[in-house]
PDB file of C-alpha atoms in Angstrom:
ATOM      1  CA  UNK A   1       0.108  11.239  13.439  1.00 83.00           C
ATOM      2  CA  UNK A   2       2.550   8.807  12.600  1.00 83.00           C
ATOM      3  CA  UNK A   3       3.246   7.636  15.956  1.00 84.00           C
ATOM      4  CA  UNK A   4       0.087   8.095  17.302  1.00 83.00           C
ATOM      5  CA  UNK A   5       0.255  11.018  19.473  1.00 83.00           C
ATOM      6  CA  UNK A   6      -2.491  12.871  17.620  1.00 81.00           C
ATOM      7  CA  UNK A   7      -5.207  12.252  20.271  1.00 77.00           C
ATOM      8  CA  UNK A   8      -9.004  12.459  18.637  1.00 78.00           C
ATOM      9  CA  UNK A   9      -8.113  13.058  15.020  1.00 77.00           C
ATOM     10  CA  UNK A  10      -9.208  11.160  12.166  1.00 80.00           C
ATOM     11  CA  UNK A  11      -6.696   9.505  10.485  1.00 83.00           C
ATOM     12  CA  UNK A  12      -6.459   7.275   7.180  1.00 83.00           C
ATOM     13  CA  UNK A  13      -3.898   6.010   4.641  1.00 87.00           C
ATOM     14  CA  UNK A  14      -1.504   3.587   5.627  1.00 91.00           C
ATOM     15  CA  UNK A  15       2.412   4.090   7.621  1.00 91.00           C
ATOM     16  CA  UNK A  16       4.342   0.588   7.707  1.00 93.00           C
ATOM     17  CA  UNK A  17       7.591   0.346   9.486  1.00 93.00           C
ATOM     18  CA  UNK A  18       9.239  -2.736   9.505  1.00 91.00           C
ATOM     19  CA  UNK A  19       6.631  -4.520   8.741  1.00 91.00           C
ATOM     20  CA  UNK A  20       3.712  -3.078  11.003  1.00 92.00           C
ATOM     21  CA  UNK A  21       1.180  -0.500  10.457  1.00 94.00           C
ATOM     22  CA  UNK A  22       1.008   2.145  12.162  1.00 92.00           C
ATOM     23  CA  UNK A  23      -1.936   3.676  11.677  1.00 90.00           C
ATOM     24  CA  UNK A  24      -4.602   2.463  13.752  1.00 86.00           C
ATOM     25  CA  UNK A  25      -2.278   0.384  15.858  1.00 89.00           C
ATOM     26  CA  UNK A  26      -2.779  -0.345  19.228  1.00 89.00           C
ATOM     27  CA  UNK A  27      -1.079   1.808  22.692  1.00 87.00           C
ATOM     28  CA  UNK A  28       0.747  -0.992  23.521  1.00 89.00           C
ATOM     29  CA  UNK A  29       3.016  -1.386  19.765  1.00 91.00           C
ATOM     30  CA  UNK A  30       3.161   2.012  20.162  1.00 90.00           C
ATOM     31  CA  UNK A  31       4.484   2.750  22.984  1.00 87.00           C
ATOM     32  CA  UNK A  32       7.321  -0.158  22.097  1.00 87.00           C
ATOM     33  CA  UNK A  33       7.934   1.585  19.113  1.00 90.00           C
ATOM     34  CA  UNK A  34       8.078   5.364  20.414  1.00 88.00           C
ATOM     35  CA  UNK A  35      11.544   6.106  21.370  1.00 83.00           C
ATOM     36  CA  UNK A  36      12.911   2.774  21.384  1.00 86.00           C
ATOM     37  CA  UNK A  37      12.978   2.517  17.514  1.00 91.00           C
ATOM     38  CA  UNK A  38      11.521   5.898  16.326  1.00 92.00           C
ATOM     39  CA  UNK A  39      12.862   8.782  17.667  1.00 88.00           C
ATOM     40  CA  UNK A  40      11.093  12.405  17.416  1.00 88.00           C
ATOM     41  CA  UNK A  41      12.342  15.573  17.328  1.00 87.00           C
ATOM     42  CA  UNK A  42       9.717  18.336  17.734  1.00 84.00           C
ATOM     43  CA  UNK A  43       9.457  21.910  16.455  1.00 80.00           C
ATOM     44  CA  UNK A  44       9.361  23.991  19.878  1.00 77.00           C
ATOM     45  CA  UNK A  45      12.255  22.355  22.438  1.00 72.00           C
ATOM     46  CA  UNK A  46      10.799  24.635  25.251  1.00 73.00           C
ATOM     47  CA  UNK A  47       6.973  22.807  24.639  1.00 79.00           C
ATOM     48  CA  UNK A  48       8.352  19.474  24.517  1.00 81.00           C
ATOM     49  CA  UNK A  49      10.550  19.342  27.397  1.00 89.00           C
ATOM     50  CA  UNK A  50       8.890  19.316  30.738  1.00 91.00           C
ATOM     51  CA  UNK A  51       9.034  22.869  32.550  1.00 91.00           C
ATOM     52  CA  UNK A  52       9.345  20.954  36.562  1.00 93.00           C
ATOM     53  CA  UNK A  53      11.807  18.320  35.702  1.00 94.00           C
ATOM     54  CA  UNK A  54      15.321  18.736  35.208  1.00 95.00           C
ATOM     55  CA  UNK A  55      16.755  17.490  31.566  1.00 94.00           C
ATOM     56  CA  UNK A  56      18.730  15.418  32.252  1.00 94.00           C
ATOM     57  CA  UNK A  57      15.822  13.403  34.595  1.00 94.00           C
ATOM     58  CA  UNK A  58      13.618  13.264  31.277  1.00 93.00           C
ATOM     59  CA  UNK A  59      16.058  11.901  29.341  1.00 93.00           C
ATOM     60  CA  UNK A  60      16.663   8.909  32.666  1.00 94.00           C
ATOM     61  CA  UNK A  61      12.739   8.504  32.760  1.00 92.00           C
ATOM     62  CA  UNK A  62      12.953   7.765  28.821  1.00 89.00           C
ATOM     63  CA  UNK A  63      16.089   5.420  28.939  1.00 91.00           C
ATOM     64  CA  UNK A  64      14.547   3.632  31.798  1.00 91.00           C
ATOM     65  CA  UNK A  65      11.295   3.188  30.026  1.00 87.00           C
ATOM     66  CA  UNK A  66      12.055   1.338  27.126  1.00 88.00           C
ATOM     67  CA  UNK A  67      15.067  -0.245  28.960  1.00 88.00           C
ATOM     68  CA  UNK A  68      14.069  -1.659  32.551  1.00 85.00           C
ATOM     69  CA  UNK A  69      16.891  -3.287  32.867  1.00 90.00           C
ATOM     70  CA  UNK A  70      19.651  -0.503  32.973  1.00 91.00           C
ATOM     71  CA  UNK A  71      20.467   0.985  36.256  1.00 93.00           C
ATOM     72  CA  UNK A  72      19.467   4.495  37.277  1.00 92.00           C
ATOM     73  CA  UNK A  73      22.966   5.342  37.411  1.00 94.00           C
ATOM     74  CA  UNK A  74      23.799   3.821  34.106  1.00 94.00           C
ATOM     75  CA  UNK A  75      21.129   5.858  32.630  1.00 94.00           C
ATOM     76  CA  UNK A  76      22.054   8.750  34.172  1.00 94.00           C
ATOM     77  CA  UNK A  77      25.810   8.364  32.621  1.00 94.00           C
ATOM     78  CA  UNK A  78      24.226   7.385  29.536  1.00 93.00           C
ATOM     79  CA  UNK A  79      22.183  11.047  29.568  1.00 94.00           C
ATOM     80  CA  UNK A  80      25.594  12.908  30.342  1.00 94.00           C
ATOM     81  CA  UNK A  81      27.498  11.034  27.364  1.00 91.00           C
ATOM     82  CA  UNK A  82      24.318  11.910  25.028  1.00 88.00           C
ATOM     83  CA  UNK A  83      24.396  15.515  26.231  1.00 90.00           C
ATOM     84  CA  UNK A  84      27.807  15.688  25.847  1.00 88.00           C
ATOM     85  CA  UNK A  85      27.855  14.147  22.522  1.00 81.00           C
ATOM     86  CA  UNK A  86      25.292  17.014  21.252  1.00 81.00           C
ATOM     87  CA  UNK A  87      27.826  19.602  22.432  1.00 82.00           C
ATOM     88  CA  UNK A  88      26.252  20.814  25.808  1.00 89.00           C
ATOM     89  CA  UNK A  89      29.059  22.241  27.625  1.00 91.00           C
ATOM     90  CA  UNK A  90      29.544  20.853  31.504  1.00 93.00           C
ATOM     91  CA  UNK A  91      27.479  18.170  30.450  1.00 93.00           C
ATOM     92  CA  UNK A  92      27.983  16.345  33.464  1.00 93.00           C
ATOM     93  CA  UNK A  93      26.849  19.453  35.836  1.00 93.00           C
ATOM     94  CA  UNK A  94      24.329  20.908  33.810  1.00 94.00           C
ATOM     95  CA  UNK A  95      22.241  17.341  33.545  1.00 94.00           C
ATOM     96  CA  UNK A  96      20.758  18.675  36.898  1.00 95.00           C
ATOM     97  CA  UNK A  97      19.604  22.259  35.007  1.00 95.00           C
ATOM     98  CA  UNK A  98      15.640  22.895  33.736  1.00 95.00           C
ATOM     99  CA  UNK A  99      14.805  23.763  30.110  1.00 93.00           C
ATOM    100  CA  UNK A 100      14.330  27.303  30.959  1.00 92.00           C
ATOM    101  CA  UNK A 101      18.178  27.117  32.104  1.00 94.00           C
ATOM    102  CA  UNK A 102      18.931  26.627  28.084  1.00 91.00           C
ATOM    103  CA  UNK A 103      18.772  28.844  25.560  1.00 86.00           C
ATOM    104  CA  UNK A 104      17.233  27.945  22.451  1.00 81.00           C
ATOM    105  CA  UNK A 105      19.686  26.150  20.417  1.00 81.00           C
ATOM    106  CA  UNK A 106      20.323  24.299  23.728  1.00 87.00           C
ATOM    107  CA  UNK A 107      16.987  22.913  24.516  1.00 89.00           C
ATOM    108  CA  UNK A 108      17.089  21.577  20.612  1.00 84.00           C
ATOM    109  CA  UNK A 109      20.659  19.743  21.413  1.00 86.00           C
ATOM    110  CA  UNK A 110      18.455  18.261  24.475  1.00 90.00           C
ATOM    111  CA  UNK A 111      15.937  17.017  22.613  1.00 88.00           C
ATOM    112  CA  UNK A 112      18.321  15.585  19.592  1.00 85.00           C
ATOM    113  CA  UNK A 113      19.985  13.970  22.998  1.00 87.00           C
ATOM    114  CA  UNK A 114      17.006  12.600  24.317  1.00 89.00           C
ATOM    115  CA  UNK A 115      15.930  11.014  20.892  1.00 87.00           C
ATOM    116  CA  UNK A 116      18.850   9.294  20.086  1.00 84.00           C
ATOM    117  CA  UNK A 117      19.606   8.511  23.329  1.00 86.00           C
ATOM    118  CA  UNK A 118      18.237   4.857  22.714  1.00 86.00           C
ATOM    119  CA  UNK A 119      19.907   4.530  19.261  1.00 84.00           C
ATOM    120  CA  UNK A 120      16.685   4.970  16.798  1.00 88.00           C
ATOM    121  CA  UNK A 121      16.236   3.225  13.750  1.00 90.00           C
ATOM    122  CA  UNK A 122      14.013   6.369  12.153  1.00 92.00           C
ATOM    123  CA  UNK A 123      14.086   9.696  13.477  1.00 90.00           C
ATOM    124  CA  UNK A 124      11.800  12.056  12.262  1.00 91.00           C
ATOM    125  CA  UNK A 125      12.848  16.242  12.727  1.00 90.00           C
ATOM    126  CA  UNK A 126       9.785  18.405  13.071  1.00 90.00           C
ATOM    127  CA  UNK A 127      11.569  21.695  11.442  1.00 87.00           C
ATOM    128  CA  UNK A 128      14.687  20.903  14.079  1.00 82.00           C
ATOM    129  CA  UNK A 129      16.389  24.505  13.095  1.00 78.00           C
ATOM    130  CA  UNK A 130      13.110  26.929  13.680  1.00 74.00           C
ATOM    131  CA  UNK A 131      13.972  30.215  15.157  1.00 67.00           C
ATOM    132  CA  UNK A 132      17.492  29.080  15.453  1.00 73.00           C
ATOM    133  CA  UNK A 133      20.162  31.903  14.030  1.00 75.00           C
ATOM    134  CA  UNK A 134      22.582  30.788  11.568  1.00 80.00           C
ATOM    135  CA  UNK A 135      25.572  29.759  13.508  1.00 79.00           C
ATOM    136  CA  UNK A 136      23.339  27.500  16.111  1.00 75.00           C
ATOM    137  CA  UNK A 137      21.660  26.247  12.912  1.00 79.00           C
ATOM    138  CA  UNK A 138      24.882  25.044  11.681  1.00 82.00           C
ATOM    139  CA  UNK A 139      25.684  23.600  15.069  1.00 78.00           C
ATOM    140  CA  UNK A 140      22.538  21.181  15.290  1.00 78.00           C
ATOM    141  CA  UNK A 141      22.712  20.227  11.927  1.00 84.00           C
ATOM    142  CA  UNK A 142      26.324  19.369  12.402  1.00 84.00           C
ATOM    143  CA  UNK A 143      25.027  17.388  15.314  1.00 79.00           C
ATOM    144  CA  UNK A 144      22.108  15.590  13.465  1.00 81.00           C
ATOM    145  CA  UNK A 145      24.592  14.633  10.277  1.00 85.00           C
ATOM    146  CA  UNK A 146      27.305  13.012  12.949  1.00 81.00           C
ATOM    147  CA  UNK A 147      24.752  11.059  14.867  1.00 75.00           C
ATOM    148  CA  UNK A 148      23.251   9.479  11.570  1.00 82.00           C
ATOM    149  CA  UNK A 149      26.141   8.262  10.369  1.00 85.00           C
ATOM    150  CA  UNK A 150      27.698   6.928  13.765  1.00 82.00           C
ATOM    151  CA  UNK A 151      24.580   5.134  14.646  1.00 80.00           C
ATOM    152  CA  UNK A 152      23.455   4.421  11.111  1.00 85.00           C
ATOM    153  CA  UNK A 153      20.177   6.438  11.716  1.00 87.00           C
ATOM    154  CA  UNK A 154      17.579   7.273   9.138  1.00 91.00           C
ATOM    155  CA  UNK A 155      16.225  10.437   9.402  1.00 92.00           C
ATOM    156  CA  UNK A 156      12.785  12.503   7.842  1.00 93.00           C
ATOM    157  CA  UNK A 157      13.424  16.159   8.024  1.00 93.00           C
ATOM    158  CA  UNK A 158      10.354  18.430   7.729  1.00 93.00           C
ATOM    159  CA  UNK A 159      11.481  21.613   7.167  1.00 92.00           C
ATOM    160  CA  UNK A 160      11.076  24.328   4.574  1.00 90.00           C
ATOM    161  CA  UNK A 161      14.304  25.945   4.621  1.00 88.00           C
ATOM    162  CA  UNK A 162      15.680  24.725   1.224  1.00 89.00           C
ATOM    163  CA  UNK A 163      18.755  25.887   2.523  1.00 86.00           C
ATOM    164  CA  UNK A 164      18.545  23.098   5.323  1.00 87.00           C
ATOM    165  CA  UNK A 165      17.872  20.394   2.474  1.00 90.00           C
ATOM    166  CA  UNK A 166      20.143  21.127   0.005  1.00 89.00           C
ATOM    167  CA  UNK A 167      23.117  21.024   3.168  1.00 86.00           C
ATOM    168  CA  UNK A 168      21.499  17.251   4.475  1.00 88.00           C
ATOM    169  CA  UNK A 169      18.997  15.450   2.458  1.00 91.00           C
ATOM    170  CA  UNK A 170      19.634  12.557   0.393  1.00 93.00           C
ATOM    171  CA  UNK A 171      16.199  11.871  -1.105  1.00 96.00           C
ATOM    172  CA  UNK A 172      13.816  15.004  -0.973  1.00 97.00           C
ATOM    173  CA  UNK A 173      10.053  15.120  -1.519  1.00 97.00           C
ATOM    174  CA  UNK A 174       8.219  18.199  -2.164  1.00 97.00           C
ATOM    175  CA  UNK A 175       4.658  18.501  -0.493  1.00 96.00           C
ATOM    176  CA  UNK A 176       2.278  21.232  -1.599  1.00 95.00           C
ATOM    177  CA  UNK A 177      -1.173  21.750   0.316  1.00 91.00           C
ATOM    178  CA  UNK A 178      -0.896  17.686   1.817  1.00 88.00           C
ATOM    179  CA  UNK A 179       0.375  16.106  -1.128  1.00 92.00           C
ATOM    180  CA  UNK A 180       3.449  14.953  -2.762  1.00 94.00           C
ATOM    181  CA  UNK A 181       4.143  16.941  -5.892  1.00 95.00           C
ATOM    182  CA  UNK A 182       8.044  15.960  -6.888  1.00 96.00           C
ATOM    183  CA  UNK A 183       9.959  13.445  -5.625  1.00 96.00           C
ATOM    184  CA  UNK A 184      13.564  13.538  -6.599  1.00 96.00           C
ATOM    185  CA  UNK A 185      17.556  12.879  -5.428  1.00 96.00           C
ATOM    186  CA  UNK A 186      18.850  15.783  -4.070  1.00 94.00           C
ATOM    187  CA  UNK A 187      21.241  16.973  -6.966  1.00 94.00           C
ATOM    188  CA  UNK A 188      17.951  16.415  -9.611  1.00 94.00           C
ATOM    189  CA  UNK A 189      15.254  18.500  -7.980  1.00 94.00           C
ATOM    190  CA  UNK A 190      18.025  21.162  -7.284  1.00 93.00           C
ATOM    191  CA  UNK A 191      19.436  21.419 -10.570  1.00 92.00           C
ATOM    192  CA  UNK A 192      16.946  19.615 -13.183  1.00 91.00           C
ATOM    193  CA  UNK A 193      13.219  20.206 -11.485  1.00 92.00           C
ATOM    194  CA  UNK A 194      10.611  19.059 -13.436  1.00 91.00           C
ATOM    195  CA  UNK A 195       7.163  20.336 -10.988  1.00 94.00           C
ATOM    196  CA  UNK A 196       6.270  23.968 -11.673  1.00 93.00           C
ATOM    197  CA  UNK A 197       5.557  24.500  -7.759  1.00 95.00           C
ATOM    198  CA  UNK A 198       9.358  23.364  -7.099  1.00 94.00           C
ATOM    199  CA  UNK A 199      10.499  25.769 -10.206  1.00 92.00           C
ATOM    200  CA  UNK A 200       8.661  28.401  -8.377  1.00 91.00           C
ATOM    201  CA  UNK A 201      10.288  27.501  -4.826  1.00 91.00           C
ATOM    202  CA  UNK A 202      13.721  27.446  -6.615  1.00 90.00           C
ATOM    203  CA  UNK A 203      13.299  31.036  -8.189  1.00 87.00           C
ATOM    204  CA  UNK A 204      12.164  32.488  -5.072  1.00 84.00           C
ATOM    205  CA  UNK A 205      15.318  32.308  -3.660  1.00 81.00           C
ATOM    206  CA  UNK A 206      18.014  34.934  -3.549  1.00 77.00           C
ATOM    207  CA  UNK A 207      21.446  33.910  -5.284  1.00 72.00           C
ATOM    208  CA  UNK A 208      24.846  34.290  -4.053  1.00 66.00           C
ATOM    209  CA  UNK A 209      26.167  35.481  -7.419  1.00 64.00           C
ATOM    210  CA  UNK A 210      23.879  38.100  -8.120  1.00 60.00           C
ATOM    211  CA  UNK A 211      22.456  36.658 -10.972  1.00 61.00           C
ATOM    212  CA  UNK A 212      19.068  37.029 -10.101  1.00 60.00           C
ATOM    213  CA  UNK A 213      18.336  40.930  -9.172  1.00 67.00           C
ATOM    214  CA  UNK A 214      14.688  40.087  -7.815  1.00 74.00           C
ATOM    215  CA  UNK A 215      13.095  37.598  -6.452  1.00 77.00           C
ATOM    216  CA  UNK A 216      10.309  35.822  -8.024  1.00 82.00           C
ATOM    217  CA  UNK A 217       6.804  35.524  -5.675  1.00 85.00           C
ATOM    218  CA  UNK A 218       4.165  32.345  -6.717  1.00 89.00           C
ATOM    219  CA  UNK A 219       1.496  34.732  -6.392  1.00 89.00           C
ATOM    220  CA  UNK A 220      -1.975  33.527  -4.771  1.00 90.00           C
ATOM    221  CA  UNK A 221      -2.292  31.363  -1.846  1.00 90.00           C
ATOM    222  CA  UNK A 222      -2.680  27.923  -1.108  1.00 89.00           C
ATOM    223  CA  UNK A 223      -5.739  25.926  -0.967  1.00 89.00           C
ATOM    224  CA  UNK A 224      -7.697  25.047   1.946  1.00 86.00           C
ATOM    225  CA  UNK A 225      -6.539  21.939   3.302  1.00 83.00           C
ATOM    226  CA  UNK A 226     -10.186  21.074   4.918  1.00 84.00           C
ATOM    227  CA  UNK A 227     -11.633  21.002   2.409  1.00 85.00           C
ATOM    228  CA  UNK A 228      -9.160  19.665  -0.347  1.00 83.00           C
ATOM    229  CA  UNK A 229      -9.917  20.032  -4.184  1.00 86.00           C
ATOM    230  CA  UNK A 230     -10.426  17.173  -6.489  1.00 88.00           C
ATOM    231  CA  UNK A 231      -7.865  19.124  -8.934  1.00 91.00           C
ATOM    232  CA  UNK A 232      -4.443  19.432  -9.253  1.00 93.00           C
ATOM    233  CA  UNK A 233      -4.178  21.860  -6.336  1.00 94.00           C
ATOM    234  CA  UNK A 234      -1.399  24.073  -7.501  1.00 94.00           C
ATOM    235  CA  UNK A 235      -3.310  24.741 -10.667  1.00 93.00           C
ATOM    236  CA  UNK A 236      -4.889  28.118  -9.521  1.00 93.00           C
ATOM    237  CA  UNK A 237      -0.905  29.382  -8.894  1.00 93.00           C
ATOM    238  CA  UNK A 238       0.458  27.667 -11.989  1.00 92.00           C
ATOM    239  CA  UNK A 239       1.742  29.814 -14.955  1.00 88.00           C
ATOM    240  CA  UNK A 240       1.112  26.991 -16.814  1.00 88.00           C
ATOM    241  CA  UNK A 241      -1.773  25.428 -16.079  1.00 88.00           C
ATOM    242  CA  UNK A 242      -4.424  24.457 -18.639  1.00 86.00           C
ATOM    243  CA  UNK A 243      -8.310  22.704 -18.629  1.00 86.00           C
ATOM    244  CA  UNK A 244      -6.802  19.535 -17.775  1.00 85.00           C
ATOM    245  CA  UNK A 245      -5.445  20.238 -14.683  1.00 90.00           C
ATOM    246  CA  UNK A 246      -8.689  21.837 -13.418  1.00 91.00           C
ATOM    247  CA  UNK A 247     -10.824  18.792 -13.719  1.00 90.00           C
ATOM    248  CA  UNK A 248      -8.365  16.458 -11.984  1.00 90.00           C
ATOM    249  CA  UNK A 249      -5.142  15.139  -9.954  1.00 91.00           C
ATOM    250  CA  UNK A 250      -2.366  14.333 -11.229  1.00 92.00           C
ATOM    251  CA  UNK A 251      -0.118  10.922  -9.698  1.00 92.00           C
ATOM    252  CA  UNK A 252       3.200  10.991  -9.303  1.00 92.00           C
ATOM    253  CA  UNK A 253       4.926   9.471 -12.758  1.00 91.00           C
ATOM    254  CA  UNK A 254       8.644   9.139 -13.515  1.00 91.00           C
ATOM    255  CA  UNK A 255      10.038  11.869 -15.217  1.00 89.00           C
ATOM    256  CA  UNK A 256      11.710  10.602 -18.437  1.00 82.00           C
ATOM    257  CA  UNK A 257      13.681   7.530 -18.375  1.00 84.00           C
ATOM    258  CA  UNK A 258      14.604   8.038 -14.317  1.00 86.00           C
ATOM    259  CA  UNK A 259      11.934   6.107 -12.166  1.00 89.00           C
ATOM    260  CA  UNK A 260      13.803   7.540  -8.876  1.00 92.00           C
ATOM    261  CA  UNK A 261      12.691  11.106 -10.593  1.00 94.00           C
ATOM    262  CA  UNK A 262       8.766  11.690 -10.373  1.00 94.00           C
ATOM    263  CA  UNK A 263       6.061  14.464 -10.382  1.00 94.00           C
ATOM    264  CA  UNK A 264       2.602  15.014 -10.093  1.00 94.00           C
ATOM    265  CA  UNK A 265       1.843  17.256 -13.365  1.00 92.00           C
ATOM    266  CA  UNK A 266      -0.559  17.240 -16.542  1.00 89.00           C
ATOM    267  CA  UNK A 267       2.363  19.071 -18.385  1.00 83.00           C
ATOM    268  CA  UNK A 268       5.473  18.098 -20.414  1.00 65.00           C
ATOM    269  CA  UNK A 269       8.236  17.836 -18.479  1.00 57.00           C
ATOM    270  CA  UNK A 270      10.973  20.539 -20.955  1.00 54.00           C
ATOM    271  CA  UNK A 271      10.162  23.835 -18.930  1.00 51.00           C
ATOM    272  CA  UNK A 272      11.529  24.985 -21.789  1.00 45.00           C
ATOM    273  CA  UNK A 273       8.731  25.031 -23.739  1.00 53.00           C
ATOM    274  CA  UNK A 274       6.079  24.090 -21.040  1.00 56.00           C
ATOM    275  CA  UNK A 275       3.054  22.656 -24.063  1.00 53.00           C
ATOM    276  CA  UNK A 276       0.093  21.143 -22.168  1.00 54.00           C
ATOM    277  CA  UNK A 277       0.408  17.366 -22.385  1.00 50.00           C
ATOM    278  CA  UNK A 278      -0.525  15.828 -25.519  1.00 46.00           C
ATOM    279  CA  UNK A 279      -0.867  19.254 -27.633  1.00 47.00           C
ATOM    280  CA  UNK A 280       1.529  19.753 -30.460  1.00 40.00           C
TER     281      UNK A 280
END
């Protein structure tokens, strides 16, 4: 949506990079900006790499595209240093191989190739690590977190592995049926949450030092995003919820004296005694 490539959807709200909006913007500032300066990583490497062209001739066509200046063959050396660079083994032989010649962890190094190929001021990681087992998880993310600092890339991870996030986010925002509900460093939301929806992420995980026996389920479901409620929406889930947060939404407000730390809840923000907002 961001970068225009949902086709026939209806689209509002406002996405300004650098100074120009992206929303609504025209093919042409788009297709300068896709690539060249934002860089896209999507969830399923085998759907987003062409099934009849070999890699390493996508990641040519995409150099060449933005950069009609640079040789085929400089491209082409530029593909095997990316490839390379993302740990694909025989780089330099295996440029000439099709995605269905990678396993899965493979394709992903492909397309983390292919997007930073060009050096990206944003990149944006569309749940990079799904279906991935541990060890290749580790890999990629490895990958990701030496790329970002070489090239001084900034990255927005979508994932919902907290696992993922607490190993390489910086800033972390918590998004619950389409909408922001914390917003928070990553050593604050893991260790002084203030939202009851990230409280009830947090305890649903398992701990490593068995202090926790069972895990704790937010029971219910989420909301229907079509048709989105003019209420806080996870008040029907919310141990704590009260009238207030039935009849409308909360913003996102600082939390305390931290204006970096904010969350979008009627309640008090001591979970230690969790008293509806303004009641004694």
């Amino acid at each position: 949506s961001i970068t225009g490539l949902v086709r026939g959807g209806w689209i509002s709200g406002s996405a300004r990079f650098d100074g120009t909006e992206l929303i609504g913007a025209s093919d042409r500032v788009l297709r300068q900006i896709r690539g060249a300066r934002i860089g896209m990583i999507f969830q399923d490497p085998l759907s987003s790499l062409h099934p009849y062209y070999p890699v390493g001739w996508q990641i040519v066509e995409m150099i060449r595209l933005h950069q009609r200046h640079v040789s085929k063959a400089a491209a082409r050396q530029r593909a095997v240093e990316m490839l390379d660079l993302v740990g694909i083994p025989r780089a330099a032989e295996r440029i000439g191989d099709y995605p269905h010649q990678f396993s899965g962890g493979m394709r992903q190094r492909v397309m983390i190739a292919m997007a930073m190929a060009l050096e990206p001021e944003l990149l944006i990681a569309d749940e990079p690590t799904t279906a991935l087992d541990v060890t290749v998880q580790a890999q990629v993310l490895s990958v990701m977190r030496r790329l970002q600092e070489e090239a001084g890339t900034t990255i927005i991870l979508i994932t919902h592995d907290l696992g993922v996030v607490a190993d390489i986010a910086d800033q972390i925002v918590v998004m619950y049926a389409g909408r922001a509900m914390e917003r928070a460093d990553r050593r604050t939301l893991f260790y002084d949450s203030a939202n009851p929806y990230t409280q009830g992420l947090l305890a649903s995980l398992p701990t490593h030092d068995g202090g926790r026996t069972r895990l704790t389920p937010i029971k219910g479901t989420p909301p229907s995003t079509i048709d989105p409620p003019e209420r806080c929406p996870f008040a029907p889930r919310c141990p704590h919820a009260y009238g207030h947060c039935w009849e409308s939404e909360p913003d996102l407000e600082p939390v305390g004296l931290d204006p970096a730390h904010r969350s979008a809840c009627w309640l008090t923000i001591d979970s230690r005694d969790r008293l509806p907002a303004g009641q004694p």
